[in-house]
Tab-separated table of C-alpha atoms in Angstrom:
chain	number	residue	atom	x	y	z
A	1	UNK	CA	-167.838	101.011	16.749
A	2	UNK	CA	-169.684	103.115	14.191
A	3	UNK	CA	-169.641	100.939	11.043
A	4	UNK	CA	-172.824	99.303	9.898
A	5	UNK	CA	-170.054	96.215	8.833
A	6	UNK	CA	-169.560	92.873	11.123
A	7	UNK	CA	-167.075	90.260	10.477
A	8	UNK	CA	-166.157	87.368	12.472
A	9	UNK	CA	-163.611	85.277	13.023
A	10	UNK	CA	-162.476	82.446	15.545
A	11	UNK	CA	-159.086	80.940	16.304
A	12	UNK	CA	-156.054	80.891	19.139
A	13	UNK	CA	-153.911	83.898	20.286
A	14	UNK	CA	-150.855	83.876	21.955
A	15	UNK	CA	-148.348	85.296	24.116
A	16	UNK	CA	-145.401	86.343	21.887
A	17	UNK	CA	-141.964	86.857	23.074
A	18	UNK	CA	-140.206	89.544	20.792
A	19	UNK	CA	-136.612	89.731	21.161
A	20	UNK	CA	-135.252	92.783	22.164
A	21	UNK	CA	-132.194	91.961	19.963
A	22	UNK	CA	-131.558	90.847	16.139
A	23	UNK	CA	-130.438	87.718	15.053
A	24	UNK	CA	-130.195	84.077	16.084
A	25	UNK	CA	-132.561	83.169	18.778
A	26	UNK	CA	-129.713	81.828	20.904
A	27	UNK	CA	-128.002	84.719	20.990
A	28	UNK	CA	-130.863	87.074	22.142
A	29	UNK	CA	-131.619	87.092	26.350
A	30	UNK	CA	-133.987	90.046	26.186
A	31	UNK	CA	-137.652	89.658	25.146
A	32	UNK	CA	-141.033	92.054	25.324
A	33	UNK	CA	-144.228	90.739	25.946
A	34	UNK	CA	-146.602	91.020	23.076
A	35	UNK	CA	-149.753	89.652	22.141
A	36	UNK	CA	-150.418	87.686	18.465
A	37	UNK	CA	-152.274	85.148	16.817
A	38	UNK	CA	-152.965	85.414	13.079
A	39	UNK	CA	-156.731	85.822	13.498
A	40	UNK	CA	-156.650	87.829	16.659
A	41	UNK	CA	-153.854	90.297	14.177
A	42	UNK	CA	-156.823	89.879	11.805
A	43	UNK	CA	-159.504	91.153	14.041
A	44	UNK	CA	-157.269	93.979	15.686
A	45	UNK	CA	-156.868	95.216	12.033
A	46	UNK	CA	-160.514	94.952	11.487
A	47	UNK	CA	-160.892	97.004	14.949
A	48	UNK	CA	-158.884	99.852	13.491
A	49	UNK	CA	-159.967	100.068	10.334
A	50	UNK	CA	-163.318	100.588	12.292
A	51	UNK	CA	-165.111	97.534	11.537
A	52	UNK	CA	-166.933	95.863	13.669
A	53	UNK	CA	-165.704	92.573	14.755
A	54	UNK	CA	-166.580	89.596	17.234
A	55	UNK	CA	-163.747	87.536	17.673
A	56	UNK	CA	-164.539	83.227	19.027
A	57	UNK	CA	-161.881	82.204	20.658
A	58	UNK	CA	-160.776	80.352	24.364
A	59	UNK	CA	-158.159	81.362	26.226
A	60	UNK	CA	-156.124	79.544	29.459
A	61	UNK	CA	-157.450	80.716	32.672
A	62	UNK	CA	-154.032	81.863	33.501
A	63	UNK	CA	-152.140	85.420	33.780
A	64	UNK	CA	-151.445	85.276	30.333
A	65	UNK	CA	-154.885	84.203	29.449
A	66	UNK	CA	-156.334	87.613	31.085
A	67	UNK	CA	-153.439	89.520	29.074
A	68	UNK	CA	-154.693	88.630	25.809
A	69	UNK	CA	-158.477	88.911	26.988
A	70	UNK	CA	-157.871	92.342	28.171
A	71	UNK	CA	-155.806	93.431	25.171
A	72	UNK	CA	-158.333	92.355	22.770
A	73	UNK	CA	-161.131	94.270	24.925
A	74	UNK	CA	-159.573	97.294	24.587
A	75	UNK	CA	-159.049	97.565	20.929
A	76	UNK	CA	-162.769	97.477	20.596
A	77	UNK	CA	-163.078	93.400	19.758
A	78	UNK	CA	-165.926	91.422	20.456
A	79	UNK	CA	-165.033	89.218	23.525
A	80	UNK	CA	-168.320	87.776	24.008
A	81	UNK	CA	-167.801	84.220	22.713
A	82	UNK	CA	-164.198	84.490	24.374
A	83	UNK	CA	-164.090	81.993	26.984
A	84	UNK	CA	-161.640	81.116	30.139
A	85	UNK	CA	-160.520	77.544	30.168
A	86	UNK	CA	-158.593	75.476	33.582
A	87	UNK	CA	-156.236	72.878	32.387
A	88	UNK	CA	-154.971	74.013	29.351
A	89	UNK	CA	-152.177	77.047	29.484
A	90	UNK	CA	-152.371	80.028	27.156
A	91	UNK	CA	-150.392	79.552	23.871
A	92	UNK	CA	-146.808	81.033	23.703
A	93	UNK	CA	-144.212	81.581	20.822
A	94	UNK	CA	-140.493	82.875	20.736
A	95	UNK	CA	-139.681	85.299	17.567
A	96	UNK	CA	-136.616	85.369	15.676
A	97	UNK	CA	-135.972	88.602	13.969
A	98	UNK	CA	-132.634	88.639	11.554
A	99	UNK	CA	-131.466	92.525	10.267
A	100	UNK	CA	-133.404	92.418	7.186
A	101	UNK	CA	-136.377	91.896	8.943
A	102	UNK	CA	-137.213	88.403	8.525
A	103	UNK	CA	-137.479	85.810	10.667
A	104	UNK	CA	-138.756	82.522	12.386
A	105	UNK	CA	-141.399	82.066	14.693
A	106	UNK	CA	-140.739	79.345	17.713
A	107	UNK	CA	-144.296	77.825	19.113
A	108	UNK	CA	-145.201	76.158	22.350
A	109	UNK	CA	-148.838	75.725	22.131
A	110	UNK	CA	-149.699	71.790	22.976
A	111	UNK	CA	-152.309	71.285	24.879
A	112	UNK	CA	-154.172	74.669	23.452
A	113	UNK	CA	-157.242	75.888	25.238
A	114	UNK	CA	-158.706	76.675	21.671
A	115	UNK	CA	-159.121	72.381	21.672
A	116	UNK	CA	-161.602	72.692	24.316
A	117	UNK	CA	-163.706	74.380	21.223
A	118	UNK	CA	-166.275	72.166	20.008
A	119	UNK	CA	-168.719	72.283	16.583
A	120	UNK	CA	-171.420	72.550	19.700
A	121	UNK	CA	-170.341	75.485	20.851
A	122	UNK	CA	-171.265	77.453	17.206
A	123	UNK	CA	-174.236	78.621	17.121
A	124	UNK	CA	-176.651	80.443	14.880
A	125	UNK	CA	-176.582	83.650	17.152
A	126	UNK	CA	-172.974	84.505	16.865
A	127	UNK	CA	-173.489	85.536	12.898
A	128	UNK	CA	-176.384	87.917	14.414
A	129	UNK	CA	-175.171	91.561	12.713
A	130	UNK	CA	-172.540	89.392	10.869
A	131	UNK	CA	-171.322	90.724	7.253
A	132	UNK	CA	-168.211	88.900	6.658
A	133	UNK	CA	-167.009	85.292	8.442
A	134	UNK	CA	-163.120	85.313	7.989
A	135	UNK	CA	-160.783	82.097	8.746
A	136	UNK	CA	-157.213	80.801	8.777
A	137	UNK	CA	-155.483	77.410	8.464
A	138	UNK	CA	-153.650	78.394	11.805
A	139	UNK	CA	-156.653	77.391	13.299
A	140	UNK	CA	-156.731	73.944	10.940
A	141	UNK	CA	-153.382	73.221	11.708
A	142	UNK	CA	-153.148	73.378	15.381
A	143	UNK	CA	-156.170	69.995	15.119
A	144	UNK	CA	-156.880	68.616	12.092
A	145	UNK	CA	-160.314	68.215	14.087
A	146	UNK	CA	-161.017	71.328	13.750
A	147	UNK	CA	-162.268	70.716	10.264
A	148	UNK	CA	-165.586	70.417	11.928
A	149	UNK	CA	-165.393	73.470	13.583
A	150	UNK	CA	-164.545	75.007	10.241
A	151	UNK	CA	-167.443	73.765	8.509
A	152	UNK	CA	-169.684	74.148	10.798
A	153	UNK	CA	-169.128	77.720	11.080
A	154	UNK	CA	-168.978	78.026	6.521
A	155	UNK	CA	-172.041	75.966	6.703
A	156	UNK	CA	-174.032	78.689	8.719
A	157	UNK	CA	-172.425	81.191	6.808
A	158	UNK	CA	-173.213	79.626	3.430
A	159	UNK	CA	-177.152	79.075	4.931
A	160	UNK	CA	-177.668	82.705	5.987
A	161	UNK	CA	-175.406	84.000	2.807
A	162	UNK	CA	-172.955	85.322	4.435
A	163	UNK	CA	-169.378	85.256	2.560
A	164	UNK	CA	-166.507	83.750	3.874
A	165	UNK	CA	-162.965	84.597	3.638
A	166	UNK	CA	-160.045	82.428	4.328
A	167	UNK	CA	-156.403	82.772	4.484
A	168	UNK	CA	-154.148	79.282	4.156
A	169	UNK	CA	-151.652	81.076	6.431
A	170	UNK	CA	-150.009	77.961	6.318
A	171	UNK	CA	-147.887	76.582	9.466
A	172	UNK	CA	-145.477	74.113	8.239
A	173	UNK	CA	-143.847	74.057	11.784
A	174	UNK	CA	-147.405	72.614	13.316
A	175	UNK	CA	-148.451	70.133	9.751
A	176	UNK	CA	-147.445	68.794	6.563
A	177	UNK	CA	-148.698	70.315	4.035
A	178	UNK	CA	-150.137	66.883	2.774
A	179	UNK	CA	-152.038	67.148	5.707
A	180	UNK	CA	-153.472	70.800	4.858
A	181	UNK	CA	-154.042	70.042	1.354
A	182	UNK	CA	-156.348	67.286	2.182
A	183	UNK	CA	-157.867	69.673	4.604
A	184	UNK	CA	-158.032	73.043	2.511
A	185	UNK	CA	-159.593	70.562	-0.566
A	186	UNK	CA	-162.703	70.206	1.670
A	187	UNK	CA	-163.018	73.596	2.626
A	188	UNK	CA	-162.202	75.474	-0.567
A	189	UNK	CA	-165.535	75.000	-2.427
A	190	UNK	CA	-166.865	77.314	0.430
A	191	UNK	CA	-164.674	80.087	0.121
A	192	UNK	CA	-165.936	83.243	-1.662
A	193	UNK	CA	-162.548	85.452	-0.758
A	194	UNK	CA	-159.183	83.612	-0.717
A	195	UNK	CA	-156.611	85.746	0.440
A	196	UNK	CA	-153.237	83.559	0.024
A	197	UNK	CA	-149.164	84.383	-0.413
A	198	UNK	CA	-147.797	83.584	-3.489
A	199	UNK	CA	-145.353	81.179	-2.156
A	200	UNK	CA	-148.473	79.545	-0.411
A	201	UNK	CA	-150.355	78.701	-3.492
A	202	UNK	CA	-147.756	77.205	-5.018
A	203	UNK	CA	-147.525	74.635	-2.457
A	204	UNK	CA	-151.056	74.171	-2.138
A	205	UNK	CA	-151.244	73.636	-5.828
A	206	UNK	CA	-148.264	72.736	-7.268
A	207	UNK	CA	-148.003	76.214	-9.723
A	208	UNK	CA	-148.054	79.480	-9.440
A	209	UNK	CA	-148.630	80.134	-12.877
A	210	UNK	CA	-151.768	82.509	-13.771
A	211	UNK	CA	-153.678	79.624	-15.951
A	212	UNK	CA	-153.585	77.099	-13.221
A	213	UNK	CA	-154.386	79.725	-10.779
A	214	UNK	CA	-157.383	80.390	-12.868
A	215	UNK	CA	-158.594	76.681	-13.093
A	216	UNK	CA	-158.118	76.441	-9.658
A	217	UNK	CA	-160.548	78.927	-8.705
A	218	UNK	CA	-163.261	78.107	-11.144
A	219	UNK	CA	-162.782	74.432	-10.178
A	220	UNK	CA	-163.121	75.337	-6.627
A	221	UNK	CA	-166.206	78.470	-7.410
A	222	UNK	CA	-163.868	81.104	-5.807
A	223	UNK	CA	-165.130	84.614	-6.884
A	224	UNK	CA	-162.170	86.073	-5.704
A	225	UNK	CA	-158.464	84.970	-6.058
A	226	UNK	CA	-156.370	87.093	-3.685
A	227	UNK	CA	-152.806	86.680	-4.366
A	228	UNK	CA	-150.055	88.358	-1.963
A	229	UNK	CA	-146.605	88.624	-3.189
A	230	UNK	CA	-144.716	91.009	-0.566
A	231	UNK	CA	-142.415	93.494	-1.570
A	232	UNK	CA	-144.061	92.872	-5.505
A	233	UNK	CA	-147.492	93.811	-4.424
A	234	UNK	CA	-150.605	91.665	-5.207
A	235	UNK	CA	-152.931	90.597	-7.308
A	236	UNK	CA	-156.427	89.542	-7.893
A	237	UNK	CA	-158.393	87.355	-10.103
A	238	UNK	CA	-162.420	87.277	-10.121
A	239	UNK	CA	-164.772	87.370	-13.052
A	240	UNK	CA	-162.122	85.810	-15.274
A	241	UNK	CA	-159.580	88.921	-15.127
A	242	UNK	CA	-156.505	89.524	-13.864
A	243	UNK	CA	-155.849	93.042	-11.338
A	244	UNK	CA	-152.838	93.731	-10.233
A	245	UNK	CA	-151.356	96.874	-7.923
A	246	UNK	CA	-147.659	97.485	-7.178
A	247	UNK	CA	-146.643	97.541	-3.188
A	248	UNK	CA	-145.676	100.666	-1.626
A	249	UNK	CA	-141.537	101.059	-0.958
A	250	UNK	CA	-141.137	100.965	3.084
A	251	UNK	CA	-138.224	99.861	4.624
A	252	UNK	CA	-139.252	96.631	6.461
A	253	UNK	CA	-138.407	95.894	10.134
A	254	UNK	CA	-140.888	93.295	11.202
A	255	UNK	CA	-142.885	91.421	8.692
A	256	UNK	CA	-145.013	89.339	10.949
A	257	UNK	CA	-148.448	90.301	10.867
A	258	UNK	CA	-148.360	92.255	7.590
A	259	UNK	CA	-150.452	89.692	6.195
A	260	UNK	CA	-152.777	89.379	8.979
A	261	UNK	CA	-153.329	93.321	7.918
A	262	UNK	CA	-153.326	92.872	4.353
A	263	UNK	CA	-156.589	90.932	4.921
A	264	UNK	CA	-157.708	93.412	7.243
A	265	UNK	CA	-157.502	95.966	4.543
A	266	UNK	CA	-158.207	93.588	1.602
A	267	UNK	CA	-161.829	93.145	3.750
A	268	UNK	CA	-162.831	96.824	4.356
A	269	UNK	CA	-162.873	97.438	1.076
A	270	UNK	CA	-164.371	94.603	-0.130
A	271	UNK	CA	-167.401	95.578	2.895
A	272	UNK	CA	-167.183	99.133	1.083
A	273	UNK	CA	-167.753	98.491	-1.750
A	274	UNK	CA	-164.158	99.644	-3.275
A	275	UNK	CA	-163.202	98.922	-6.796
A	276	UNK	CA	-161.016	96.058	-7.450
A	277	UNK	CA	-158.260	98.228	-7.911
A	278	UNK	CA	-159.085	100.463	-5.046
A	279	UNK	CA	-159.416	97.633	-2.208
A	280	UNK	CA	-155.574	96.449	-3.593
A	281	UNK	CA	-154.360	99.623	-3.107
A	282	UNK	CA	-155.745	100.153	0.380
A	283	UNK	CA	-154.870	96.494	1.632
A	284	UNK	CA	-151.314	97.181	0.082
A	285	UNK	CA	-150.979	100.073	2.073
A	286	UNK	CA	-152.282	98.604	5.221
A	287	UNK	CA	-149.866	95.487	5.080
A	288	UNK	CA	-146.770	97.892	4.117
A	289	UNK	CA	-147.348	99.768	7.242
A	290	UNK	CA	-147.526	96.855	9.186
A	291	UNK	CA	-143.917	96.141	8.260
A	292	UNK	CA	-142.457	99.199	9.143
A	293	UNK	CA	-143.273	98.666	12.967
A	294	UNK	CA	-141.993	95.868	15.096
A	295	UNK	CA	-144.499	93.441	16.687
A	296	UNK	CA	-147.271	91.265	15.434
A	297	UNK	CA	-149.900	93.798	15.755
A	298	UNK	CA	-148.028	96.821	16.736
A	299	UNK	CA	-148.391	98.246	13.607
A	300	UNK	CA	-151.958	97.955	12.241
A	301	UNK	CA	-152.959	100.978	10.676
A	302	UNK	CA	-155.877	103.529	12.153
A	303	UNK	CA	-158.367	104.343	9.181
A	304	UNK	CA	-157.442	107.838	9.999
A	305	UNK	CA	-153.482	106.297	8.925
A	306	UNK	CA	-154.246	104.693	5.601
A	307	UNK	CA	-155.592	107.303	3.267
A	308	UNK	CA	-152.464	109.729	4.061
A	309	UNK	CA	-149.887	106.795	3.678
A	310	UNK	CA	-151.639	105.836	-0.171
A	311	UNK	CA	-151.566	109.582	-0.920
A	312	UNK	CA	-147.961	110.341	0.253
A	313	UNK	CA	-149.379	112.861	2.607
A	314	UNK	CA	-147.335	114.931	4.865
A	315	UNK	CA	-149.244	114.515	8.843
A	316	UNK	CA	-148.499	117.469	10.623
A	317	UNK	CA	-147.483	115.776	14.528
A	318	UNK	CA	-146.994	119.332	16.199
């Protein structure tokens, strides 16, 4: 990796089953073999966009286990505080994709190896070269316990100034979200970057409205108030004003991960040094492009990919 940027991140990846068909799970007896994880998606982007990026994770020390280990490894991620676990079987989920490209996602990931992580295992080295610390609520949900992981790691951050992004990505199939509100409360006033769906925010906080928006991000010191809304672009609210870009028209097949890239995107700029407007743009165009291929990280954009997709640039294949 050539940029000067590090981010980190930590969380479980999985085995994902993609069906080789559309439409209700029960009806599909053909799946492909992919590997996902919302922070794993996260780094992968990162990895593309040419970041550098050290991913903390454990894995099963099973077939699968090796997949994802290997995968990661060759997209350029940091495996280095990736560790193999006996006991506890790599994480697997089932997709459901319906024609219009939504769909359901189907988990079987008790007994996680990412339990066997402990706030012992963080230490002060792993933010070594470290620009940006990113997290999820995936993470949060799959042990409430990992609260302590999760402030452990902020804590560092906070201590060596590092900023930290987070992403609620929440998981309603894996907590309540009583549960993650009491959770995301304690974690909030340590977020600098929240990067959060529309839909999300509402349930977090009861309105989606722009004025409560507001109060809740001076209440909680957030500098900046990410705010993805799909097919109606995003928006973003830091030093008490409102920016907002439109989303580029693609024709959606898969829209699993595009979030997981939006961040991605949302974060090289932000690294960069991009204008506000300029790092919506870019991490518009990075989640758009994740929709239009199928798979959770399939589609994650090159660097080389984005600039020609904003511009509406004709790439000459032959």
């Amino acid at each position: 990796m050539s940029s000067k940027y590090g981010v980190l991140t930590l969380g479980d990846a999985m085995i994902t089953l993609n069906p080789e068909e559309t439409g209700p799970l029960r009806f599909v007896n053909r799946f492909a073999r992919k590997v996902g994880g919302a922070e794993l998606n996260f780094a992968i982007g990162c990895a593309r966009l040419d970041l550098r990026v050290k991913w903390l994770s454990r894995l099963g020390n099973d077939e699968f286990g090796r997949v994802i280990y290997n995968f990661a490894r060759g997209e350029g991620v940091d495996m280095s505080d990736v560790a193999f676990v006996s006991g506890y079987p790599t994480s697997l989920n089932f997709k459901e994709i319906r024609e219009d490209g939504s769909g359901k996602t189907y988990y079987y990931r008790h007994q996680s190896p990412i339990l066997t992580l402990s706030p012992e295992d963080i230490t002060d080295k792993m933010f070594d070269n470290i620009d940006l610390v990113h997290l999820t609520g995936v993470f949060l949900a799959i042990d409430p316990g990992n609260i302590h992981i999760a402030k452990r790691v902020m804590e560092i951050a906070k201590q060596k100034d590092i900023p930290v992004s987070f992403d609620p990505n929440i998981r309603l199939k894996l907590w309540s979200i009583e549960e993650a509100r009491i959770v995301y409360s304690e974690l909030f006033p340590y977020v600098d970057i929240l990067l959060t769906g529309l839909d999300e925010i509402k349930l977090i906080t009861g309105s989606d409205t722009e004025e409560s928006l507001e109060e809740f991000a001076k209440v909680n010191r957030i500098e900046q108030l990410v705010i993805k809304d799909g097919e109606h672009g995003s928006k973003l609210y830091a030093k008490d004003e409102w920016h907002r870009k439109k989303a580029f028209p693609v024709i959606p097949v898969d829209t699993v991960g595009a979030g997981d890239g939006y961040d991605a995107g949302y974060i090289y700029g932000y690294l960069h040094g991009l204008s506000t407007d300029e790092r919506l743009t870019f991490a518009n165009a990075v989640g758009a492009i994740v929709t239009t291929v199928s798979g959770d990280n399939e589609g994650l954009p090159y660097l080389d990919d984005v600039l020609p997709f904003i511009h509406n640039e004709v790439v000459i294949e032959r």
